Amino acid sequence: MIRVQKEDFDLGAELKALTAGNHAVGGLCSFVGLVRDVSGGGGAGGETVGAMTLEHYPGMTEKELSRIEAEARERWPLDATLIIHRYGRLEPGDQIVLVAAASAHREAAFEACHFLIDFLKTKAPFWKLENTPGGGQWVDARSTDAAAAARWTPSPGKAAE
Amino acid sequence: MIRVQKEDFDLGAELKALTAGNHAVGGLCSFVGLVRDVSGGGGAGGETVGAMTLEHYPGMTEKELSRIEAEARERWPLDATLIIHRYGRLEPGDQIVLVAAASAHREAAFEACHFLIDFLKTKAPFWKLENTPGGGQWVDARSTDAAAAARWTPSPGKAAE
Amino acid sequence: MTTSMKLLYFAWLREKAGVGEEDIQPPAGVATVAQLVDWLVARGGGYAEAFGDRKVVRVAVNQEYVSLDHPVAAGDEVAFFPPVTGG
Amino acid sequence: MTTSMKLLYFAWLREKAGVGEEDIQPPAGVATVAQLVDWLVARGGGYAEAFGDRKVVRVAVNQEYVSLDHPVAAGDEVAFFPPVTGG
């Protein structure tokens, strides 16, 4: 399931719902991205961030997230997957994104969850505008994100073990 | 923090508490292990499991979990870590274990979380007794768990990038 | 039958171009994304600035990532944006 | 000063040995884990069965994993158990 929303989400309730009633699930891996109060964008970084605004491309965002989710489910034997991504104004400490994968086996859950966030980071059309004391600053894409996503591209069989 | 307990835990509350008030955290990775209703132990497996009983070694369990947690915090720059492991009788669908790691950066959170569960699986003195229709059956250790833990042993620098 | 094309701009491309969304009627010679960008840049002002470094511009046609040599046609939705930074 | 040793058995080792915890007074020749196991096996019954395949037996002395050649002494807590299966 994918959701793109302005509102916050209830992490515990979302994770519970993913495995509820499915006793074939042996492991649930999740990752939550949070707004840091320190700039992590390209360049020097380290500047204090007040709030940020997440812009996205309605329509294409949902398509890309659905595609990423479908690819994860093709690569690993998963019982459930979830991607929630917020947009709009967010404060330090706020939840930005949740990705989760449930599987009979933990390796599949871990790898699928890691894949979901790595691909989302490089493919889903979101852009962060940081409100720094010096004014709004668009966050630069990080080369480490591209490298992280590239790990998964060689072949679907590689990481599925 | 580590906890060994008979009672269930509130996944959402535990995860929230890990990052509450710490705006340096950019990512929180967690893994929950759940009781499957299908035997995943060594041998043929596939037998239906009613419930299971988790035995442990009080005293040594806490020592090993603390040691594993400390090693994770030495290897990666982490803001918070959590290991909760239950013992006693558990039904299919019940939560067995929670490991979580919060960091400024997602790779550290993912790797530390993965490390925590891999090491826990091979070091923490817990034993699963499955109640199958044919009677109680001690779960065999899996060679894949030893292999998963071995990935982390070469050198602390290897996976910390 | 529509003869116009819908253009979308996001993040700093939107700010530099000075427009978020517009319907345009490109001339007959515009058959690819690259030709569309050339035509936009020729309009000068914000467009020239937005497309100052084409290597960092990402393009989607009808909400699918494409490269600069991808064809464009009337009725298409063409979006320009910087590398994504979500998650 | 204690002269006894506390032994603990877990999971199927406990079931086979027929005991979960016991205080023992091993003879003077018992200076290592291996010698302790030899002495226990010589008692026969459940012990012989529990230690039938020593390769699968894990040992902790004072709650630290050790190998079979590790020394044991009066006052030690020595635990025997199968490979762990938690998580």
Coordinates of N, CA, C and O in Angstrom, one line a residue, chain C residues 37-73:
Chain C
V37 N 13.2 22.2 -24.9 CA 14.0 23.0 -24.0 C 14.7 24.2 -24.7 O 14.7 25.3 -24.3
D38 N 15.2 23.8 -25.9 CA 15.8 24.9 -26.8 C 14.8 26.0 -27.0 O 15.1 27.2 -26.9
W39 N 13.6 25.6 -27.3 CA 12.6 26.6 -27.6 C 12.2 27.5 -26.4 O 12.1 28.7 -26.5
L40 N 12.2 26.8 -25.2 CA 11.9 27.5 -24.0 C 13.0 28.5 -23.7 O 12.8 29.7 -23.3
V41 N 14.2 28.0 -23.8 CA 15.4 28.8 -23.5 C 15.4 30.1 -24.4 O 15.8 31.2 -23.9
A42 N 15.0 29.9 -25.6 CA 15.0 31.0 -26.6 C 14.0 32.1 -26.1 O 14.1 33.2 -26.6
R43 N 13.1 31.7 -25.3 CA 12.1 32.7 -24.8 C 12.8 33.6 -23.8 O 12.3 34.7 -23.4
G44 N 14.0 33.2 -23.3 CA 14.8 34.0 -22.4 C 14.4 34.1 -21.0 O 13.6 33.2 -20.5
G45 N 14.8 35.1 -20.3 CA 14.4 35.3 -18.9 C 14.6 34.1 -18.0 O 15.7 33.5 -18.0
G46 N 13.6 33.8 -17.2 CA 13.6 32.7 -16.3 C 13.9 31.4 -16.9 O 14.6 30.6 -16.3
Y47 N 13.4 31.2 -18.1 CA 13.6 29.9 -18.7 C 15.1 29.6 -19.0 O 15.6 28.5 -18.7
A48 N 15.8 30.7 -19.5 CA 17.2 30.5 -19.8 C 18.0 30.2 -18.5 O 18.9 29.3 -18.5
E49 N 17.5 30.8 -17.4 CA 18.2 30.5 -16.1 C 17.9 29.1 -15.6 O 18.7 28.4 -15.1
A50 N 16.6 28.7 -15.7 CA 16.2 27.4 -15.2 C 16.9 26.3 -15.9 O 17.3 25.3 -15.3
F51 N 17.1 26.5 -17.2 CA 17.8 25.4 -18.0 C 19.3 25.7 -18.2 O 19.9 25.2 -19.2
G52 N 19.9 26.5 -17.4 CA 21.3 26.9 -17.5 C 22.2 25.7 -17.5 O 23.2 25.7 -18.2
D53 N 21.9 24.7 -16.7 CA 22.7 23.5 -16.6 C 21.8 22.3 -16.9 O 21.2 21.8 -15.9
R54 N 21.7 21.9 -18.1 CA 20.7 20.8 -18.4 C 21.0 19.5 -17.8 O 20.1 18.6 -17.7
K55 N 22.3 19.3 -17.4 CA 22.7 18.0 -16.9 C 21.9 17.7 -15.6 O 21.7 16.6 -15.2
V56 N 21.5 18.8 -14.9 CA 20.9 18.6 -13.6 C 19.4 18.6 -13.7 O 18.7 18.5 -12.7
V57 N 18.9 18.8 -14.9 CA 17.4 18.8 -15.1 C 16.9 17.4 -15.3 O 17.4 16.7 -16.2
R58 N 15.9 17.0 -14.6 CA 15.2 15.7 -14.8 C 13.9 16.0 -15.6 O 13.3 17.1 -15.3
V59 N 13.6 15.1 -16.4 CA 12.4 15.3 -17.3 C 11.4 14.1 -17.2 O 11.9 12.9 -17.2
A60 N 10.2 14.4 -17.0 CA 9.2 13.3 -17.1 C 8.1 13.7 -18.2 O 7.7 14.8 -18.2
V61 N 7.8 12.7 -19.1 CA 6.8 12.9 -20.0 C 5.6 12.0 -19.7 O 5.8 10.8 -19.5
N62 N 4.5 12.6 -19.5 CA 3.3 11.8 -19.0 C 3.7 11.0 -17.8 O 3.3 9.9 -17.6
Q63 N 4.4 11.7 -16.8 CA 4.7 11.1 -15.5 C 5.7 9.9 -15.6 O 5.7 9.1 -14.6
E64 N 6.4 9.8 -16.6 CA 7.5 8.8 -16.7 C 8.8 9.5 -17.0 O 8.9 10.3 -17.9
Y65 N 9.8 9.0 -16.3 CA 11.1 9.6 -16.5 C 11.6 9.3 -17.9 O 11.4 8.2 -18.5
V66 N 12.1 10.3 -18.6 CA 12.6 10.2 -20.0 C 13.9 10.9 -20.1 O 14.3 11.7 -19.2
S67 N 14.6 10.7 -21.2 CA 15.9 11.4 -21.5 C 15.5 12.5 -22.5 O 14.4 12.7 -23.0
L68 N 16.6 13.4 -22.7 CA 16.3 14.6 -23.5 C 15.9 14.3 -25.0 O 15.3 15.1 -25.6
D69 N 16.3 13.1 -25.4 CA 15.9 12.8 -26.8 C 14.6 12.2 -27.0 O 14.2 11.7 -28.1
H70 N 13.8 12.1 -25.9 CA 12.5 11.5 -25.9 C 11.5 12.4 -26.7 O 11.6 13.6 -26.6
P71 N 10.7 11.8 -27.6 CA 9.7 12.6 -28.3 C 8.6 13.3 -27.5 O 8.3 12.7 -26.4
V72 N 8.2 14.5 -27.9 CA 7.1 15.1 -27.2 C 6.0 15.4 -28.3 O 6.4 15.7 -29.5
A73 N 4.8 15.4 -27.9 CA 3.7 15.7 -28.9 C 2.6 16.4 -28.2 O 2.5 16.5 -27.0

